[in-house]
mmCIF file of C-alpha atoms and ligand atoms in Angstrom:
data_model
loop_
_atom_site.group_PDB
_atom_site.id
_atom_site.type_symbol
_atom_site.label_atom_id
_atom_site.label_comp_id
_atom_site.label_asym_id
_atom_site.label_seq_id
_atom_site.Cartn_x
_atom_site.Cartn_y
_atom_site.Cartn_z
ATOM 1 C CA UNK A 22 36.819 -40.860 6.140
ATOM 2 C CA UNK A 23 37.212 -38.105 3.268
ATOM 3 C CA UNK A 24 39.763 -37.943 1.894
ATOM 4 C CA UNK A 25 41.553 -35.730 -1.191
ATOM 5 C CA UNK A 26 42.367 -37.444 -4.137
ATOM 6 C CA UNK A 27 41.002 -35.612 -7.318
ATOM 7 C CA UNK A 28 39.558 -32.586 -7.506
ATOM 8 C CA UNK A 29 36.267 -34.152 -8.354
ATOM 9 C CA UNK A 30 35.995 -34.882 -4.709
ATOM 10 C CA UNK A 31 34.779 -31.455 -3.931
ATOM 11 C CA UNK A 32 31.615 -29.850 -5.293
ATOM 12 C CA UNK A 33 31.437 -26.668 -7.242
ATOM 13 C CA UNK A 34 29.984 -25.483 -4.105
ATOM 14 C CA UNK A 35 32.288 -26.963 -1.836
ATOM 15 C CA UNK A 36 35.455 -25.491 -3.726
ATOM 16 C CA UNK A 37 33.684 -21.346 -3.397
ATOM 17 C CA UNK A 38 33.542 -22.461 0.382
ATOM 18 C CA UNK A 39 37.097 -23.102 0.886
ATOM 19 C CA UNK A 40 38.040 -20.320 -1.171
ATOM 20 C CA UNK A 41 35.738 -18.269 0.817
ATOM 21 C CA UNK A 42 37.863 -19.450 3.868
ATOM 22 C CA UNK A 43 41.331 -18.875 2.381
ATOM 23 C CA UNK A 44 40.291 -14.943 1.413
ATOM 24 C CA UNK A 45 39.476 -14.820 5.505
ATOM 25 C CA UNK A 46 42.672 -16.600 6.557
ATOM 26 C CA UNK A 47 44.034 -13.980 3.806
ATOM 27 C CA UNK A 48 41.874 -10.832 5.247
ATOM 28 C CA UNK A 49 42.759 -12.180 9.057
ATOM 29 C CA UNK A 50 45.478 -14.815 9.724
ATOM 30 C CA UNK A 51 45.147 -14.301 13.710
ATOM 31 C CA UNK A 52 42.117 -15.521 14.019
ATOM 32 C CA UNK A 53 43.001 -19.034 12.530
ATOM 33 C CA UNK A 54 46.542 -19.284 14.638
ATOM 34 C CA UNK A 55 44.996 -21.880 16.979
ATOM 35 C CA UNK A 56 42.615 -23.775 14.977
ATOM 36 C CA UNK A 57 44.613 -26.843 14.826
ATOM 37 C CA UNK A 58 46.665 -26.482 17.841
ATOM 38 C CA UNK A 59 47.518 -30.027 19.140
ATOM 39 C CA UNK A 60 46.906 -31.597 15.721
ATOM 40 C CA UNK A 61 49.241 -33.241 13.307
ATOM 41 C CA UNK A 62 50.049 -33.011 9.507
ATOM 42 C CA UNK A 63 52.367 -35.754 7.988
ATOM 43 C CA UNK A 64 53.836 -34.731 5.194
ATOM 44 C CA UNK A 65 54.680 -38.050 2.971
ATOM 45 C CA UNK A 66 56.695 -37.256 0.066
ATOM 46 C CA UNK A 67 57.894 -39.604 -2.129
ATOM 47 C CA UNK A 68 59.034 -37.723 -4.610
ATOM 48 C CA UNK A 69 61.046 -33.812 -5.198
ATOM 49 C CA UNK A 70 58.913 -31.153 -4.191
ATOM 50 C CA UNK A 71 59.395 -27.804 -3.087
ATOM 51 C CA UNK A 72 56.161 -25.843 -2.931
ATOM 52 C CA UNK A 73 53.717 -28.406 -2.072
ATOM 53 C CA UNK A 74 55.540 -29.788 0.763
ATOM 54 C CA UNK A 75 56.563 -26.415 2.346
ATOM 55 C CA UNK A 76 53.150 -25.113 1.722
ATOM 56 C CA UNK A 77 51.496 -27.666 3.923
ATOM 57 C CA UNK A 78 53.795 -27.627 6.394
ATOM 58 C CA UNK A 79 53.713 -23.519 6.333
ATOM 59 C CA UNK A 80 50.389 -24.182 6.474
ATOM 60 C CA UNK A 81 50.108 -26.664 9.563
ATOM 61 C CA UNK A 82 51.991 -24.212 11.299
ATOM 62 C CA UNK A 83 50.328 -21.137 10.717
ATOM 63 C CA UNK A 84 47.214 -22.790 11.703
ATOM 64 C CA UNK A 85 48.959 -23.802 15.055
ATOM 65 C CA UNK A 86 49.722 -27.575 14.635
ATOM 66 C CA UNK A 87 53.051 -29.576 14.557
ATOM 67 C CA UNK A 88 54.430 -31.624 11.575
ATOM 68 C CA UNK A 89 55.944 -34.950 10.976
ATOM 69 C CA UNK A 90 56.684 -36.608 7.898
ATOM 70 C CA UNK A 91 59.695 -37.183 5.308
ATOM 71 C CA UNK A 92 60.995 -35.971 2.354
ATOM 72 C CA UNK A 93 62.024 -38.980 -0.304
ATOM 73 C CA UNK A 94 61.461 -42.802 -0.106
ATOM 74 C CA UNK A 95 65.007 -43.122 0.668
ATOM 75 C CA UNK A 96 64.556 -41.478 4.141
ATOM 76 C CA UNK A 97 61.701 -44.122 4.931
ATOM 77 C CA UNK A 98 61.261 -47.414 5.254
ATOM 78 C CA UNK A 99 60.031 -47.678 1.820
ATOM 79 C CA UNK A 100 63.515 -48.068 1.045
ATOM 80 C CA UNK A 101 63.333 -51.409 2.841
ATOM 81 C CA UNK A 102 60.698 -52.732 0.720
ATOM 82 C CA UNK A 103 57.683 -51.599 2.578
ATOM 83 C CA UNK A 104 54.183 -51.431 0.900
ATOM 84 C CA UNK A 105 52.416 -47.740 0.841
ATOM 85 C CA UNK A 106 49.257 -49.341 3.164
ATOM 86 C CA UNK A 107 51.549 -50.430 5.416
ATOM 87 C CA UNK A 108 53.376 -47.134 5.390
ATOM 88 C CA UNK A 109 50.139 -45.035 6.062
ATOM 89 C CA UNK A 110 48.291 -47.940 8.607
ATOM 90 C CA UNK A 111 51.419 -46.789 10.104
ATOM 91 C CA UNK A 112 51.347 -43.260 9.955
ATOM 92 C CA UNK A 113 47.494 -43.105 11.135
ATOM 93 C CA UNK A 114 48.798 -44.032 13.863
ATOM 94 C CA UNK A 115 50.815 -40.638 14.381
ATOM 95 C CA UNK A 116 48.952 -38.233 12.531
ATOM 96 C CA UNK A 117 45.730 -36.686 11.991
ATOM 97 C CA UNK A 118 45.717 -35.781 8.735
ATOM 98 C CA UNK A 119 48.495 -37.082 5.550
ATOM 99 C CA UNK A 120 49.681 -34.867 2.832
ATOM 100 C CA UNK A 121 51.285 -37.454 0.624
ATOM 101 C CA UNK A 122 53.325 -37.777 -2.971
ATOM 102 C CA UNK A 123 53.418 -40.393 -5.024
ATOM 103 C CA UNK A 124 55.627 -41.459 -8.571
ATOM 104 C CA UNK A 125 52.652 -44.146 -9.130
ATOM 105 C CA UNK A 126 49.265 -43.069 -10.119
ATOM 106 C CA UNK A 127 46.733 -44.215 -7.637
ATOM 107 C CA UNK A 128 48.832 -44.553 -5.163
ATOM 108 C CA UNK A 129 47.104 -41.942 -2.665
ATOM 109 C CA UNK A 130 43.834 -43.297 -3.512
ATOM 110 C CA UNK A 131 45.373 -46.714 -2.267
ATOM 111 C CA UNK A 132 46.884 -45.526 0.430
ATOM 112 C CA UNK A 133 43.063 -43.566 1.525
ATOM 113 C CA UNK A 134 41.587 -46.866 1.461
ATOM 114 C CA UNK A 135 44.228 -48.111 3.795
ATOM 115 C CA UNK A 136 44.454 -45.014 6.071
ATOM 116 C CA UNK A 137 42.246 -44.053 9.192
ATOM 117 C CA UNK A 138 43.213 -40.448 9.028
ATOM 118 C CA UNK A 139 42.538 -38.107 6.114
ATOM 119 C CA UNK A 140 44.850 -38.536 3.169
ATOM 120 C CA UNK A 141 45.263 -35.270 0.455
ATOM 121 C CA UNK A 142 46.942 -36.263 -2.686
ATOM 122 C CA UNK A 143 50.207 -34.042 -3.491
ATOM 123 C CA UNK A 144 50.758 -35.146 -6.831
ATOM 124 C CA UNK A 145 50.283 -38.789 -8.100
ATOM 125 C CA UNK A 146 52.954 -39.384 -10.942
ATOM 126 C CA UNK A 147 51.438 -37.938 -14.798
ATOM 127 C CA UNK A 148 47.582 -38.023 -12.960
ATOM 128 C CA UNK A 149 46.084 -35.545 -10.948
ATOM 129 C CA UNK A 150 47.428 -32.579 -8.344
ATOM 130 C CA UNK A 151 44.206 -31.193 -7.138
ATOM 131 C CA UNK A 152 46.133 -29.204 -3.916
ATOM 132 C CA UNK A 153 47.888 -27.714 -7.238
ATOM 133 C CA UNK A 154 44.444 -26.726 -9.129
ATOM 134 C CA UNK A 155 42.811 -25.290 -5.293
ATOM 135 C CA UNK A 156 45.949 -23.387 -5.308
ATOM 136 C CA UNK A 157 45.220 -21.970 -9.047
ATOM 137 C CA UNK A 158 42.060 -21.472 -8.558
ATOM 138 C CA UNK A 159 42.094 -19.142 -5.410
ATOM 139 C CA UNK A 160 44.432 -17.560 -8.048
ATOM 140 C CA UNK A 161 41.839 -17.431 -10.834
ATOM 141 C CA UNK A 162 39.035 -15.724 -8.641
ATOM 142 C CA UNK A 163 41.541 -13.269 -7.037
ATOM 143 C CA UNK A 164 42.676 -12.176 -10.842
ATOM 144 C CA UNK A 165 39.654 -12.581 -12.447
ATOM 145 C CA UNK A 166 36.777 -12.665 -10.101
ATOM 146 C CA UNK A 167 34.946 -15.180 -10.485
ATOM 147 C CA UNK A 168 35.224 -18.636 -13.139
ATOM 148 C CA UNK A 169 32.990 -18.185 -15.944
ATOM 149 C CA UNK A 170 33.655 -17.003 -19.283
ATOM 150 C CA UNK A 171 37.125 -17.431 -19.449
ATOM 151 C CA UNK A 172 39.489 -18.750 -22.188
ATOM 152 C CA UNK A 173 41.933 -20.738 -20.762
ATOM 153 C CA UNK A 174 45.269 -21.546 -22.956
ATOM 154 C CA UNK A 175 47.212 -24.295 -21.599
ATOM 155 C CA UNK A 176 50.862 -24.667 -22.918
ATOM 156 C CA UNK A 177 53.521 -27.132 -22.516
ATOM 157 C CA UNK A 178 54.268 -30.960 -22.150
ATOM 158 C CA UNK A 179 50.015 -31.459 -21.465
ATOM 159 C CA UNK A 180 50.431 -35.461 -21.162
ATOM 160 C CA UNK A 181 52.587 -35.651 -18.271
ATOM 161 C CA UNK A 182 51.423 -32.575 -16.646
ATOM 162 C CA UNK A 183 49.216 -33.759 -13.555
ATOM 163 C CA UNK A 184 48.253 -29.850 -13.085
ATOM 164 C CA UNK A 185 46.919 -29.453 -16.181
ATOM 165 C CA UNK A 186 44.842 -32.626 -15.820
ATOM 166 C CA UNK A 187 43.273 -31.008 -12.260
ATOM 167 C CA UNK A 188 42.870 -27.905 -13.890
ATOM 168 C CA UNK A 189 41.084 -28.831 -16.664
ATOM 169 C CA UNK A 190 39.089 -31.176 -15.044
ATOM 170 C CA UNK A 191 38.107 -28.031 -12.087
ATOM 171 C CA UNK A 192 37.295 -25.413 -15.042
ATOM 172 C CA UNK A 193 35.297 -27.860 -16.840
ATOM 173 C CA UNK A 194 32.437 -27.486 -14.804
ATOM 174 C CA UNK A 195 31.813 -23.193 -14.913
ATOM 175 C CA UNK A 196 30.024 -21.849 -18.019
ATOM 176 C CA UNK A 197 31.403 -20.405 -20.547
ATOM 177 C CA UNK A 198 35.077 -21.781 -20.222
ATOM 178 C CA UNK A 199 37.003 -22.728 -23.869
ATOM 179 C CA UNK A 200 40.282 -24.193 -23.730
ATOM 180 C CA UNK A 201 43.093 -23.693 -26.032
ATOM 181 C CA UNK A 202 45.502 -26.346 -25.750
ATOM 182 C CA UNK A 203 48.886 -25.887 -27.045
ATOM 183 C CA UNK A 204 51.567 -28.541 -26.896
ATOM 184 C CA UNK A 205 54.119 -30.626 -29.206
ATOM 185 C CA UNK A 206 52.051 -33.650 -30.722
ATOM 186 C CA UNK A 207 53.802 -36.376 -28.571
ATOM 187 C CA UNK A 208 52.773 -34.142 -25.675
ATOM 188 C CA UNK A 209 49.070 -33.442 -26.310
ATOM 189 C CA UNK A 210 46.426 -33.732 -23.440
ATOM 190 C CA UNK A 211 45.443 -37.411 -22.969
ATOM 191 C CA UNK A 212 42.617 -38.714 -24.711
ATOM 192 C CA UNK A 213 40.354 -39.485 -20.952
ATOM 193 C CA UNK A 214 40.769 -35.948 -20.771
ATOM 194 C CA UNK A 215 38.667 -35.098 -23.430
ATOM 195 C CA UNK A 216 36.071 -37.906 -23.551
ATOM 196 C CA UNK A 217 35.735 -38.437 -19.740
ATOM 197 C CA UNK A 218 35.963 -34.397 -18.702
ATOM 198 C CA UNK A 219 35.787 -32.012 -21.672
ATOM 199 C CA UNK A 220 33.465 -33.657 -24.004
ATOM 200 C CA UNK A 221 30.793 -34.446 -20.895
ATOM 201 C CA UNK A 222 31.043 -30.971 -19.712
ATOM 202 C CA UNK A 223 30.621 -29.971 -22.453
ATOM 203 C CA UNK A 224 33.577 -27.752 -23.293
ATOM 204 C CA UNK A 225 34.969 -26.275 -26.037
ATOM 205 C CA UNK A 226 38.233 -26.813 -26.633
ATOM 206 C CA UNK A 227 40.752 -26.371 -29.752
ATOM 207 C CA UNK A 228 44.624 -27.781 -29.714
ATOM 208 C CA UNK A 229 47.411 -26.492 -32.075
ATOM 209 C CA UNK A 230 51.187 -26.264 -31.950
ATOM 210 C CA UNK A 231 51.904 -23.116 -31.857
ATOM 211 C CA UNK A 232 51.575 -20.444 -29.186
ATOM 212 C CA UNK A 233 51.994 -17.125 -30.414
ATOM 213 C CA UNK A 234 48.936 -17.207 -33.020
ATOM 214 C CA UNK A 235 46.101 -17.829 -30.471
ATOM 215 C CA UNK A 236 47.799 -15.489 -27.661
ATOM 216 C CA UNK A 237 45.737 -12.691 -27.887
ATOM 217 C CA UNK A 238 42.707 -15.149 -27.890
ATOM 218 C CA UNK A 239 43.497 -15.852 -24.041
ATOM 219 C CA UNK A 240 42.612 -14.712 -20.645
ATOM 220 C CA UNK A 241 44.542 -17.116 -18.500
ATOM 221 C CA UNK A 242 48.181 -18.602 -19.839
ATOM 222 C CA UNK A 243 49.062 -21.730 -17.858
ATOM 223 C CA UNK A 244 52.647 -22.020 -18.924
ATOM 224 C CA UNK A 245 54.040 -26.509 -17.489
ATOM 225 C CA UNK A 246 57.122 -27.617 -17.885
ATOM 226 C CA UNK A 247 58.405 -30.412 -19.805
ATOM 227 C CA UNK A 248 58.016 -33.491 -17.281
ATOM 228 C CA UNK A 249 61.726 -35.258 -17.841
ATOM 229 C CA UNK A 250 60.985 -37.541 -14.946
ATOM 230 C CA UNK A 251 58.423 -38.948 -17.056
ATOM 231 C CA UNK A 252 60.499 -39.430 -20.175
ATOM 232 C CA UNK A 253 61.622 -43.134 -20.856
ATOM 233 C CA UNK A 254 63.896 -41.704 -23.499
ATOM 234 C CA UNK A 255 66.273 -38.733 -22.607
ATOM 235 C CA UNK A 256 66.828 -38.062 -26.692
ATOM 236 C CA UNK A 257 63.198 -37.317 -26.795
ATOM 237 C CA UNK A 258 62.923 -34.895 -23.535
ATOM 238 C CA UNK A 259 66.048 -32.401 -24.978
ATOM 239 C CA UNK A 260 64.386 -32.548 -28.435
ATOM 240 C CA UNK A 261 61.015 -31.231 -27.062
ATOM 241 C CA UNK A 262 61.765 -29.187 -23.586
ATOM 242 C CA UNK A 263 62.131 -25.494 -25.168
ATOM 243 C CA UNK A 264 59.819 -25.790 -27.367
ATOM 244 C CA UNK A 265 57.718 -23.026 -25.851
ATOM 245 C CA UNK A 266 59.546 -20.409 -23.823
ATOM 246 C CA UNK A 267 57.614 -17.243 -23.263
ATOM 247 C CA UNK A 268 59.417 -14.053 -23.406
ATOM 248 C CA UNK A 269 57.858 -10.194 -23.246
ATOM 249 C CA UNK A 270 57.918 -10.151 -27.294
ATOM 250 C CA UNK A 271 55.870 -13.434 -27.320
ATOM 251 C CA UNK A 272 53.106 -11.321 -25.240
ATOM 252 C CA UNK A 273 52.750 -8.206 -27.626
ATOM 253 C CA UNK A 274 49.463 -9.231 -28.894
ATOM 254 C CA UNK A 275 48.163 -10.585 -25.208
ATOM 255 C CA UNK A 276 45.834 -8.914 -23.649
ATOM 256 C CA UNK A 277 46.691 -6.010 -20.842
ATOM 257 C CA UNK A 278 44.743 -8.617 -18.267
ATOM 258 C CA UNK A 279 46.445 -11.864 -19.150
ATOM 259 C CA UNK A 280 46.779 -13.671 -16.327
ATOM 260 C CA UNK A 281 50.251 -16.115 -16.635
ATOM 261 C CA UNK A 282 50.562 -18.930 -14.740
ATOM 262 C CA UNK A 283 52.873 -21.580 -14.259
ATOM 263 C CA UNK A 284 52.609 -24.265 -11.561
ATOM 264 C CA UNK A 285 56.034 -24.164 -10.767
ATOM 265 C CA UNK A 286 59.341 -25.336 -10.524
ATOM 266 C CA UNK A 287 59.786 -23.652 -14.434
ATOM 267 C CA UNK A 288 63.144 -24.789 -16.261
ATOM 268 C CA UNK A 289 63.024 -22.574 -19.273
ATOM 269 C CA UNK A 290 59.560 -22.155 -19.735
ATOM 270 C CA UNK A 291 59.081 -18.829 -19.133
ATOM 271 C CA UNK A 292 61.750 -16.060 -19.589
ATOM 272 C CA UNK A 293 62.653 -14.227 -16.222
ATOM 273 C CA UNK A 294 62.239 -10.889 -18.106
ATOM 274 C CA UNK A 295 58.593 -11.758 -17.801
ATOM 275 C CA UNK A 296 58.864 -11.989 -13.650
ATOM 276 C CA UNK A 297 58.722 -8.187 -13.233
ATOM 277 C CA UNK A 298 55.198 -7.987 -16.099
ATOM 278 C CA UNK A 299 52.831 -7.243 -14.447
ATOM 279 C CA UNK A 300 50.443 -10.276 -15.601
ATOM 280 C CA UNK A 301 52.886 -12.794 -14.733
ATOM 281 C CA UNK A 302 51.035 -14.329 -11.675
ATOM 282 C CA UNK A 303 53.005 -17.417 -10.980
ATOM 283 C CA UNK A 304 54.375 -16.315 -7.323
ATOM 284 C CA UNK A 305 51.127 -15.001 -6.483
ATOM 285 C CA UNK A 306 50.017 -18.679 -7.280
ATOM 286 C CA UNK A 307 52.700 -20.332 -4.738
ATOM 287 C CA UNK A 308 52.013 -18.206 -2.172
ATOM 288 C CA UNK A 309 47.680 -19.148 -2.203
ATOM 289 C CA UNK A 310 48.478 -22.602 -2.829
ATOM 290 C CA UNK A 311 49.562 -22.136 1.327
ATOM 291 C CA UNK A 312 46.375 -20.253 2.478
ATOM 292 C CA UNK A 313 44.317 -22.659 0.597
ATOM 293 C CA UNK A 314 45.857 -25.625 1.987
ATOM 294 C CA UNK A 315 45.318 -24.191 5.573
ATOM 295 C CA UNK A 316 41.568 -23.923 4.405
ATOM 296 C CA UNK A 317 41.660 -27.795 3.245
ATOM 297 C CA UNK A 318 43.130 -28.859 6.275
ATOM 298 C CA UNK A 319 40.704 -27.210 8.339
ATOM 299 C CA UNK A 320 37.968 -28.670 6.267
ATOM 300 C CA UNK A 321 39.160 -32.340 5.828
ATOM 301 C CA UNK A 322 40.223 -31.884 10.048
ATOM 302 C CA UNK A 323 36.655 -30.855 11.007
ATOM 303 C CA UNK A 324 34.899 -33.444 8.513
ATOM 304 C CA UNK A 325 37.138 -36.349 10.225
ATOM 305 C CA UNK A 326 35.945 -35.272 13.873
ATOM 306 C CA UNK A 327 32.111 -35.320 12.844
HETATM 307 N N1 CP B 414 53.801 -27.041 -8.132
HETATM 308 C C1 CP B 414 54.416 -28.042 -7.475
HETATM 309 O O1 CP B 414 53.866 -29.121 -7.276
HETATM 310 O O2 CP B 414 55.692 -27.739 -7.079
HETATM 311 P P1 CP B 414 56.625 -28.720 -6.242
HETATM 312 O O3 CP B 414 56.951 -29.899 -7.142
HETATM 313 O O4 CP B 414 57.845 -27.906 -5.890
HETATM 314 O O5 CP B 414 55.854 -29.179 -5.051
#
């Protein structure tokens, strides 16, 4: 049964196919109303979200199937003490396909082990969010056009930040792509991330503090929030969440095609002034993370029935 649970899962090739799909859905939403009619997404959430969860269920609908599935622990029986297999064994029995969220890393490749339906990973604690990374990278080839060639700055609390882990590990793979990596020193990118993606790829990559120096350096600005649900120590989290907040001065030196993107919910991190530049990106980004989710479900629906 595939299954979703890092973006490694899908080939280069396999990613410019569903992207390929999501520009159609895009170009002709009709013609997908019915594709799933008489199917069902369960949306298994374990933790806050707000895009991820509407998306796939915006999604499910607009692809014309139903949708069961809860919103925190505390609405399931998890709060009773039961096990994630158990919860999903379960589950397969209602659904056809599981979007789920986990606090724990590995929990949704557990649970894929466990299920008989399809399971997508919607975020897995500090790991991976590779719904998150499909969405930004329909976002990337609408911008930019294509993958290669691009200098990528990524800014923020990089440790924690499961998007930035997805990302990096999806961009990785196209020639030509540097990273800049810009974050506090607690919060620099984990050290797998640069000798199990970035060093076999290949990749050039350079870290600093400091954003404003290497701006005009950068084609794509992936603004992340500080992850305070990840702090043990709430001292630490208010010394280090504004340390980067983008305003329109900040971008004087950018260039007139920056792309900005933030995975969103932001805090602080970027200025709402910015909203109305034209660069700033980061609604576009919510609104293809649905259309490439209806492409993924399609795909992982229509795998499962071969
Ligand atoms: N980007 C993202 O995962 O947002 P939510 O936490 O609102 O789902």
């Amino acid at each position: 049964m595939r299954s979703l649970i890092d973006i490694k899962d899908l080939s280069v090739q396999e990613i410019g196919e569903l992207i390929a799909v999501a520009e159609d859905i895009i170009a002709d939403p009709e013609k997908y109303a019915h594709k799933c009619a008489g199917k069902k997404l369960a949306t298994l959430f374990f933790e806050p979200s707000t895009r991820t969860r509407l998306s796939f269920e915006a999604a499910m609908y607009e692809l014309g199937g139903h949708v069961i599935g809860f919103s925190s622990a505390q609405n399931s029986s998890t709060a009773k003490g039961e096990s994630v297999s158990d919860t999903v064994r379960t589950v397969s029995c209602y659904a056809d396909i599981i979007a789920m969220r986990h606090p724990k890393e590995g929990a949704p490749l557990v649970a894929s082990r466990r299920a008989s339906v399809p399971i997508i990973n919607a975020g897995d604690g500090g790991h991976n969010h590779p719904t998150q990374t499909l969405a930004d990278l329909l976002t990337i080839h609408r911008e930019k056009g294509g993958f290669e060639n691009l200098t990528i700055g990524l800014c923020g609390d990089l440790k924690f930040g499961r998007t930035v882990h997805s990302l990096i590990t999806a961009m990785s793979r196209y020639g030509g792509v540097r990273f800049v990596m810009i974050s506090p020193e607690e919060l620099c990118v984990p050290e797998y991330i640069k000798t199990e993606i970035l060093d076999p790829a290949g990749s050039p990559y350079t870290e600093c503090r400091e954003l404003e120096p290497v701006m005009e350096q950068l084609d794509i600005l992936y603004m992340t929030r500080v992850q305070r649900e990840r702090f043990f120590n709430e001292a630490d989290y208010i010394r280090l969440k504004d340390t980067y907040v983008l305003t329109e001065d900040k971008l004087r030196n950018a260039k007139q095609d920056l792309c900005i993107m933030h995975p969103l919910p932001r805090v602080n991190e970027i200025s709402v002034s910015v909203d109305d530049d034209p660069r700033a990106c980061y609604f576009k980004q919510v609104l293809y993370g649905k259309y490439i989710r209806m492409a993924l479900i399609l795909k992982l629906l229509q795998e499962a029935k071969a």
